[in-house]
C-alpha cells in the first residue's frame, strides 16, 4: 500500500461542511466517491488535516489516503479532478511515508478571514463577510496581539466543543487592510470549533469601538464563551495553509 498526500481547495458555498454526513453533500463524500471510481468500486477512506463547517472554504486543505495503485504522483490530480465537481480541486499530490497523517502530523495551520467594508458586492457575497462600518484597524491589531501565545481559548470556542483541552498556541495574528477588504490572518498549532470566527467577531467589535483592545486579555481569563463577541459567519473563513515537518 502507498500513502498519498494531496493539497486540495474547495468553495464551501454548497457544502454542508468537509466531514461526511448522512444525506448531505460534503467535501469528504465527493473525494471518497471519486476514489471509489478510480479503485473500481472499492471504498477508500480519506483523512483530512481537520474539518471545516458549512460554507467555509479551503485554499490549502490537506488530505491523505492509502492505495494499492501504482499511479505516479503527478497523475493523481488529473485523475481525481476529472471525477470531482467544479467546486473541489486537487492542487498537488505526493507519496508520503506510512507514518504521515494529515491530521496528527500537523505542526501549524493558517486561517484567513475576509471582511468587506465597502458597499455590498453581489459577486462577493459567498466569499466575504459584508461588514459596512467604519473600523479602527490599529485597535484591532492591538486586540489580536493578546491572543498571540499559549492560552486556554475556552472563551473563544463554541459552547458545543467536546474537547476538554482547550489550550492552543497562536504564533501570528494580524489584520491587513487592502482597499475595502480586511484580511485576518491567524497561524497556530491548532484551532477549536469556531475559534477563528469568534475571535474575528470579537475583534470587529473592538474595531467599531464597542470594546477596548485590552478586554481581550480579560475575555481569555474568564474562560467563558459568553464573555466574547458574536461568531462571524462561515462564508468569510478560509483554511489557507497547513504545515508539516519535512
mmCIF file of C-alpha atoms in Angstrom:
data_model
loop_
_atom_site.group_PDB
_atom_site.id
_atom_site.type_symbol
_atom_site.label_atom_id
_atom_site.label_comp_id
_atom_site.label_asym_id
_atom_site.label_seq_id
_atom_site.Cartn_x
_atom_site.Cartn_y
_atom_site.Cartn_z
ATOM 1 C CA UNK A 1 0.000 0.000 0.000
ATOM 2 C CA UNK A 2 1.107 3.555 -0.748
ATOM 3 C CA UNK A 3 0.073 6.638 1.227
ATOM 4 C CA UNK A 4 -0.804 9.656 -0.921
ATOM 5 C CA UNK A 5 -0.929 13.201 0.432
ATOM 6 C CA UNK A 6 -2.964 15.784 -1.512
ATOM 7 C CA UNK A 7 -3.395 19.522 -1.156
ATOM 8 C CA UNK A 8 -6.924 20.487 -2.140
ATOM 9 C CA UNK A 9 -9.007 23.633 -2.466
ATOM 10 C CA UNK A 10 -12.766 23.986 -2.372
ATOM 11 C CA UNK A 11 -15.565 26.514 -2.481
ATOM 12 C CA UNK A 12 -17.623 25.706 0.600
ATOM 13 C CA UNK A 13 -20.763 27.542 -0.543
ATOM 14 C CA UNK A 14 -22.781 24.474 -1.487
ATOM 15 C CA UNK A 15 -21.317 22.005 1.015
ATOM 16 C CA UNK A 16 -22.674 21.025 4.425
ATOM 17 C CA UNK A 17 -19.043 21.022 5.560
ATOM 18 C CA UNK A 18 -15.946 18.916 4.960
ATOM 19 C CA UNK A 19 -16.816 15.841 7.028
ATOM 20 C CA UNK A 20 -19.090 13.091 5.725
ATOM 21 C CA UNK A 21 -22.738 13.424 6.791
ATOM 22 C CA UNK A 22 -25.738 11.270 6.001
ATOM 23 C CA UNK A 23 -27.891 12.604 3.147
ATOM 24 C CA UNK A 24 -25.788 15.781 2.841
ATOM 25 C CA UNK A 25 -23.245 16.949 0.296
ATOM 26 C CA UNK A 26 -19.754 17.095 1.787
ATOM 27 C CA UNK A 27 -16.208 17.523 0.509
ATOM 28 C CA UNK A 28 -15.134 14.196 2.016
ATOM 29 C CA UNK A 29 -18.071 12.489 0.349
ATOM 30 C CA UNK A 30 -17.092 13.841 -3.079
ATOM 31 C CA UNK A 31 -13.452 12.807 -2.614
ATOM 32 C CA UNK A 32 -14.311 9.288 -1.480
ATOM 33 C CA UNK A 33 -16.778 8.882 -4.337
ATOM 34 C CA UNK A 34 -14.111 9.854 -6.880
ATOM 35 C CA UNK A 35 -11.585 7.497 -5.304
ATOM 36 C CA UNK A 36 -14.064 4.615 -5.332
ATOM 37 C CA UNK A 37 -14.434 5.024 -9.098
ATOM 38 C CA UNK A 38 -10.654 5.018 -9.592
ATOM 39 C CA UNK A 39 -10.438 1.893 -7.392
ATOM 40 C CA UNK A 40 -13.164 0.047 -9.344
ATOM 41 C CA UNK A 41 -15.823 0.361 -6.662
ATOM 42 C CA UNK A 42 -13.602 -0.315 -3.647
ATOM 43 C CA UNK A 43 -14.128 2.120 -0.761
ATOM 44 C CA UNK A 44 -11.139 4.319 0.108
ATOM 45 C CA UNK A 45 -11.186 6.341 3.320
ATOM 46 C CA UNK A 46 -9.881 9.913 3.159
ATOM 47 C CA UNK A 47 -8.327 11.650 6.187
ATOM 48 C CA UNK A 48 -8.028 15.449 6.416
ATOM 49 C CA UNK A 49 -6.000 17.934 8.457
ATOM 50 C CA UNK A 50 -9.285 18.978 10.080
ATOM 51 C CA UNK A 51 -12.960 19.678 9.460
ATOM 52 C CA UNK A 52 -14.442 22.832 8.036
ATOM 53 C CA UNK A 53 -18.050 23.847 8.617
ATOM 54 C CA UNK A 54 -20.814 24.516 6.120
ATOM 55 C CA UNK A 55 -19.987 27.417 3.738
ATOM 56 C CA UNK A 56 -16.338 27.564 4.929
ATOM 57 C CA UNK A 57 -13.753 27.485 2.135
ATOM 58 C CA UNK A 58 -10.271 25.992 1.797
ATOM 59 C CA UNK A 59 -7.304 27.131 -0.246
ATOM 60 C CA UNK A 60 -4.815 24.657 1.241
ATOM 61 C CA UNK A 61 -6.636 21.780 2.951
ATOM 62 C CA UNK A 62 -4.505 18.608 3.186
ATOM 63 C CA UNK A 63 -5.780 15.041 2.950
ATOM 64 C CA UNK A 64 -4.278 11.580 2.715
ATOM 65 C CA UNK A 65 -5.449 8.133 1.646
ATOM 66 C CA UNK A 66 -3.918 4.690 1.152
ATOM 67 C CA UNK A 67 -3.937 2.955 -2.202
ATOM 68 C CA UNK A 68 -2.536 -0.194 -3.835
ATOM 69 C CA UNK A 69 -2.460 1.562 -7.222
ATOM 70 C CA UNK A 70 0.827 2.491 -8.882
ATOM 71 C CA UNK A 71 -0.404 5.795 -10.309
ATOM 72 C CA UNK A 72 2.513 8.299 -10.428
ATOM 73 C CA UNK A 73 2.291 11.270 -8.076
ATOM 74 C CA UNK A 74 1.825 13.801 -10.875
ATOM 75 C CA UNK A 75 -1.116 11.836 -12.343
ATOM 76 C CA UNK A 76 -3.269 11.801 -9.194
ATOM 77 C CA UNK A 77 -4.531 15.426 -9.510
ATOM 78 C CA UNK A 78 -5.586 14.883 -13.122
ATOM 79 C CA UNK A 79 -7.287 11.551 -12.340
ATOM 80 C CA UNK A 80 -9.212 12.939 -9.364
ATOM 81 C CA UNK A 81 -10.100 16.303 -10.900
ATOM 82 C CA UNK A 82 -11.690 14.529 -13.863
ATOM 83 C CA UNK A 83 -14.169 12.964 -11.409
ATOM 84 C CA UNK A 84 -14.630 15.759 -8.874
ATOM 85 C CA UNK A 85 -17.253 18.532 -9.156
ATOM 86 C CA UNK A 86 -16.195 22.038 -10.161
ATOM 87 C CA UNK A 87 -16.116 23.322 -6.567
ATOM 88 C CA UNK A 88 -13.337 20.934 -5.438
ATOM 89 C CA UNK A 89 -9.867 20.662 -6.946
ATOM 90 C CA UNK A 90 -6.746 18.649 -6.137
ATOM 91 C CA UNK A 91 -3.814 21.042 -6.482
ATOM 92 C CA UNK A 92 -0.942 18.613 -5.932
ATOM 93 C CA UNK A 93 -0.212 15.084 -4.730
ATOM 94 C CA UNK A 94 2.805 13.164 -3.482
ATOM 95 C CA UNK A 95 3.604 9.835 -1.886
ATOM 96 C CA UNK A 96 4.489 10.127 1.809
ATOM 97 C CA UNK A 97 5.772 7.667 4.429
ATOM 98 C CA UNK A 98 3.208 5.448 6.213
ATOM 99 C CA UNK A 99 3.921 7.413 9.402
ATOM 100 C CA UNK A 100 2.450 10.590 7.891
ATOM 101 C CA UNK A 101 -1.082 11.517 8.954
ATOM 102 C CA UNK A 102 -2.933 14.524 7.524
ATOM 103 C CA UNK A 103 -4.382 15.362 10.937
ATOM 104 C CA UNK A 104 -1.952 14.094 13.562
ATOM 105 C CA UNK A 105 1.250 15.236 11.798
ATOM 106 C CA UNK A 106 0.154 18.889 11.587
ATOM 107 C CA UNK A 107 2.565 21.436 13.086
ATOM 108 C CA UNK A 108 0.839 24.691 12.103
ATOM 109 C CA UNK A 109 -2.339 25.864 10.425
ATOM 110 C CA UNK A 110 -3.099 29.215 8.894
ATOM 111 C CA UNK A 111 -6.645 30.514 8.626
ATOM 112 C CA UNK A 112 -7.700 33.692 6.871
ATOM 113 C CA UNK A 113 -10.947 35.551 7.286
ATOM 114 C CA UNK A 114 -12.144 38.095 4.705
ATOM 115 C CA UNK A 115 -14.265 41.099 5.665
ATOM 116 C CA UNK A 116 -15.678 43.553 3.104
ATOM 117 C CA UNK A 117 -16.255 47.047 4.485
ATOM 118 C CA UNK A 118 -17.335 48.748 1.257
ATOM 119 C CA UNK A 119 -20.715 48.825 -0.433
ATOM 120 C CA UNK A 120 -22.425 45.475 -0.857
ATOM 121 C CA UNK A 121 -20.912 43.495 -3.730
ATOM 122 C CA UNK A 122 -23.250 40.824 -5.080
ATOM 123 C CA UNK A 123 -20.348 38.926 -6.673
ATOM 124 C CA UNK A 124 -18.511 38.540 -3.354
ATOM 125 C CA UNK A 125 -21.474 37.612 -1.180
ATOM 126 C CA UNK A 126 -20.408 33.960 -0.752
ATOM 127 C CA UNK A 127 -16.741 34.737 -0.113
ATOM 128 C CA UNK A 128 -16.501 37.723 2.240
ATOM 129 C CA UNK A 129 -18.381 38.897 5.319
ATOM 130 C CA UNK A 130 -20.036 42.199 4.424
ATOM 131 C CA UNK A 131 -19.489 44.486 7.426
ATOM 132 C CA UNK A 132 -20.009 48.086 6.218
ATOM 133 C CA UNK A 133 -18.844 50.027 9.256
ATOM 134 C CA UNK A 134 -16.011 52.399 9.971
ATOM 135 C CA UNK A 135 -13.352 50.348 11.746
ATOM 136 C CA UNK A 136 -10.219 51.248 13.689
ATOM 137 C CA UNK A 137 -7.686 48.802 12.221
ATOM 138 C CA UNK A 138 -4.881 49.797 14.609
ATOM 139 C CA UNK A 139 -7.073 48.945 17.617
ATOM 140 C CA UNK A 140 -7.998 45.629 16.017
ATOM 141 C CA UNK A 141 -4.343 44.670 15.589
ATOM 142 C CA UNK A 142 -3.714 45.685 19.186
ATOM 143 C CA UNK A 143 -6.550 43.371 20.263
ATOM 144 C CA UNK A 144 -5.151 40.494 18.229
ATOM 145 C CA UNK A 145 -1.802 40.757 19.990
ATOM 146 C CA UNK A 146 -3.492 39.478 23.159
ATOM 147 C CA UNK A 147 -4.309 36.124 21.545
ATOM 148 C CA UNK A 148 -0.708 35.506 20.454
ATOM 149 C CA UNK A 149 0.969 32.937 22.680
ATOM 150 C CA UNK A 150 -0.278 29.882 24.566
ATOM 151 C CA UNK A 151 -3.692 30.328 26.187
ATOM 152 C CA UNK A 152 -6.818 28.488 27.239
ATOM 153 C CA UNK A 153 -9.252 29.539 24.482
ATOM 154 C CA UNK A 154 -12.474 28.404 26.198
ATOM 155 C CA UNK A 155 -13.947 31.891 25.752
ATOM 156 C CA UNK A 156 -13.236 31.757 22.031
ATOM 157 C CA UNK A 157 -14.761 28.423 21.105
ATOM 158 C CA UNK A 158 -18.294 27.158 20.725
ATOM 159 C CA UNK A 159 -20.025 26.016 23.911
ATOM 160 C CA UNK A 160 -20.701 22.795 21.981
ATOM 161 C CA UNK A 161 -16.963 21.987 21.845
ATOM 162 C CA UNK A 162 -16.459 18.468 23.208
ATOM 163 C CA UNK A 163 -12.667 18.631 23.580
ATOM 164 C CA UNK A 164 -11.539 19.038 27.205
ATOM 165 C CA UNK A 165 -8.099 20.514 26.491
ATOM 166 C CA UNK A 166 -8.747 23.995 25.117
ATOM 167 C CA UNK A 167 -5.154 25.227 25.337
ATOM 168 C CA UNK A 168 -3.730 26.277 21.976
ATOM 169 C CA UNK A 169 -0.750 28.329 20.787
ATOM 170 C CA UNK A 170 -1.168 31.199 18.332
ATOM 171 C CA UNK A 171 2.073 32.192 16.592
ATOM 172 C CA UNK A 172 0.794 35.037 14.410
ATOM 173 C CA UNK A 173 -2.376 37.136 14.417
ATOM 174 C CA UNK A 174 -2.969 40.273 12.379
ATOM 175 C CA UNK A 175 -5.490 42.107 10.240
ATOM 176 C CA UNK A 176 -4.365 43.612 6.934
ATOM 177 C CA UNK A 177 -6.366 46.209 5.021
ATOM 178 C CA UNK A 178 -6.361 46.016 1.219
ATOM 179 C CA UNK A 179 -8.662 48.739 -0.058
ATOM 180 C CA UNK A 180 -12.191 47.899 1.065
ATOM 181 C CA UNK A 181 -11.213 44.444 2.282
ATOM 182 C CA UNK A 182 -9.810 43.393 5.654
ATOM 183 C CA UNK A 183 -7.940 40.099 5.850
ATOM 184 C CA UNK A 184 -7.485 38.474 9.242
ATOM 185 C CA UNK A 185 -4.515 36.063 9.445
ATOM 186 C CA UNK A 186 -4.163 33.615 12.307
ATOM 187 C CA UNK A 187 -1.436 30.969 12.482
ATOM 188 C CA UNK A 188 -1.427 28.436 15.296
ATOM 189 C CA UNK A 189 -0.695 24.866 16.303
ATOM 190 C CA UNK A 190 -4.410 24.096 16.272
ATOM 191 C CA UNK A 191 -7.830 25.700 16.457
ATOM 192 C CA UNK A 192 -11.003 24.871 18.385
ATOM 193 C CA UNK A 193 -14.524 24.721 16.979
ATOM 194 C CA UNK A 194 -15.490 28.240 15.769
ATOM 195 C CA UNK A 195 -12.361 29.700 17.381
ATOM 196 C CA UNK A 196 -11.276 31.878 14.445
ATOM 197 C CA UNK A 197 -14.813 33.075 13.760
ATOM 198 C CA UNK A 198 -15.373 34.089 17.415
ATOM 199 C CA UNK A 199 -12.018 35.888 17.578
ATOM 200 C CA UNK A 200 -12.898 37.775 14.382
ATOM 201 C CA UNK A 201 -16.381 38.639 15.648
ATOM 202 C CA UNK A 202 -14.952 39.962 18.916
ATOM 203 C CA UNK A 203 -12.165 41.958 17.273
ATOM 204 C CA UNK A 204 -14.671 43.565 14.898
ATOM 205 C CA UNK A 205 -16.466 44.878 17.990
ATOM 206 C CA UNK A 206 -13.150 46.399 19.068
ATOM 207 C CA UNK A 207 -12.843 47.965 15.622
ATOM 208 C CA UNK A 208 -16.242 49.610 15.998
ATOM 209 C CA UNK A 209 -15.367 50.984 19.431
ATOM 210 C CA UNK A 210 -17.798 48.702 21.284
ATOM 211 C CA UNK A 211 -14.932 47.103 23.230
ATOM 212 C CA UNK A 212 -11.433 48.150 24.202
ATOM 213 C CA UNK A 213 -8.497 46.165 22.804
ATOM 214 C CA UNK A 214 -7.243 45.229 26.288
ATOM 215 C CA UNK A 215 -10.557 43.487 27.024
ATOM 216 C CA UNK A 216 -9.227 40.543 25.026
ATOM 217 C CA UNK A 217 -6.970 39.667 27.971
ATOM 218 C CA UNK A 218 -9.927 39.641 30.378
ATOM 219 C CA UNK A 219 -12.045 37.591 27.985
ATOM 220 C CA UNK A 220 -9.331 34.925 27.819
ATOM 221 C CA UNK A 221 -9.043 34.850 31.607
ATOM 222 C CA UNK A 222 -12.792 34.389 32.113
ATOM 223 C CA UNK A 223 -12.843 31.079 30.168
ATOM 224 C CA UNK A 224 -16.499 31.695 29.345
ATOM 225 C CA UNK A 225 -17.956 31.795 25.826
ATOM 226 C CA UNK A 226 -20.480 34.466 26.840
ATOM 227 C CA UNK A 227 -17.617 36.888 27.574
ATOM 228 C CA UNK A 228 -16.591 37.067 23.910
ATOM 229 C CA UNK A 229 -18.376 38.587 20.935
ATOM 230 C CA UNK A 230 -20.539 37.182 18.172
ATOM 231 C CA UNK A 231 -19.444 34.351 15.899
ATOM 232 C CA UNK A 232 -18.625 35.726 12.445
ATOM 233 C CA UNK A 233 -20.394 33.822 9.630
ATOM 234 C CA UNK A 234 -18.725 30.851 7.962
ATOM 235 C CA UNK A 235 -18.534 32.113 4.390
ATOM 236 C CA UNK A 236 -15.704 34.580 5.135
ATOM 237 C CA UNK A 237 -13.390 31.868 6.506
ATOM 238 C CA UNK A 238 -10.650 30.038 4.596
ATOM 239 C CA UNK A 239 -8.360 27.208 5.691
ATOM 240 C CA UNK A 240 -5.348 28.722 3.984
ATOM 241 C CA UNK A 241 -2.301 26.563 4.669
ATOM 242 C CA UNK A 242 -1.285 23.504 6.685
ATOM 243 C CA UNK A 243 2.365 22.977 7.684
ATOM 244 C CA UNK A 244 4.156 19.724 8.456
ATOM 245 C CA UNK A 245 7.726 18.709 9.226
ATOM 246 C CA UNK A 246 9.674 17.872 6.094
#
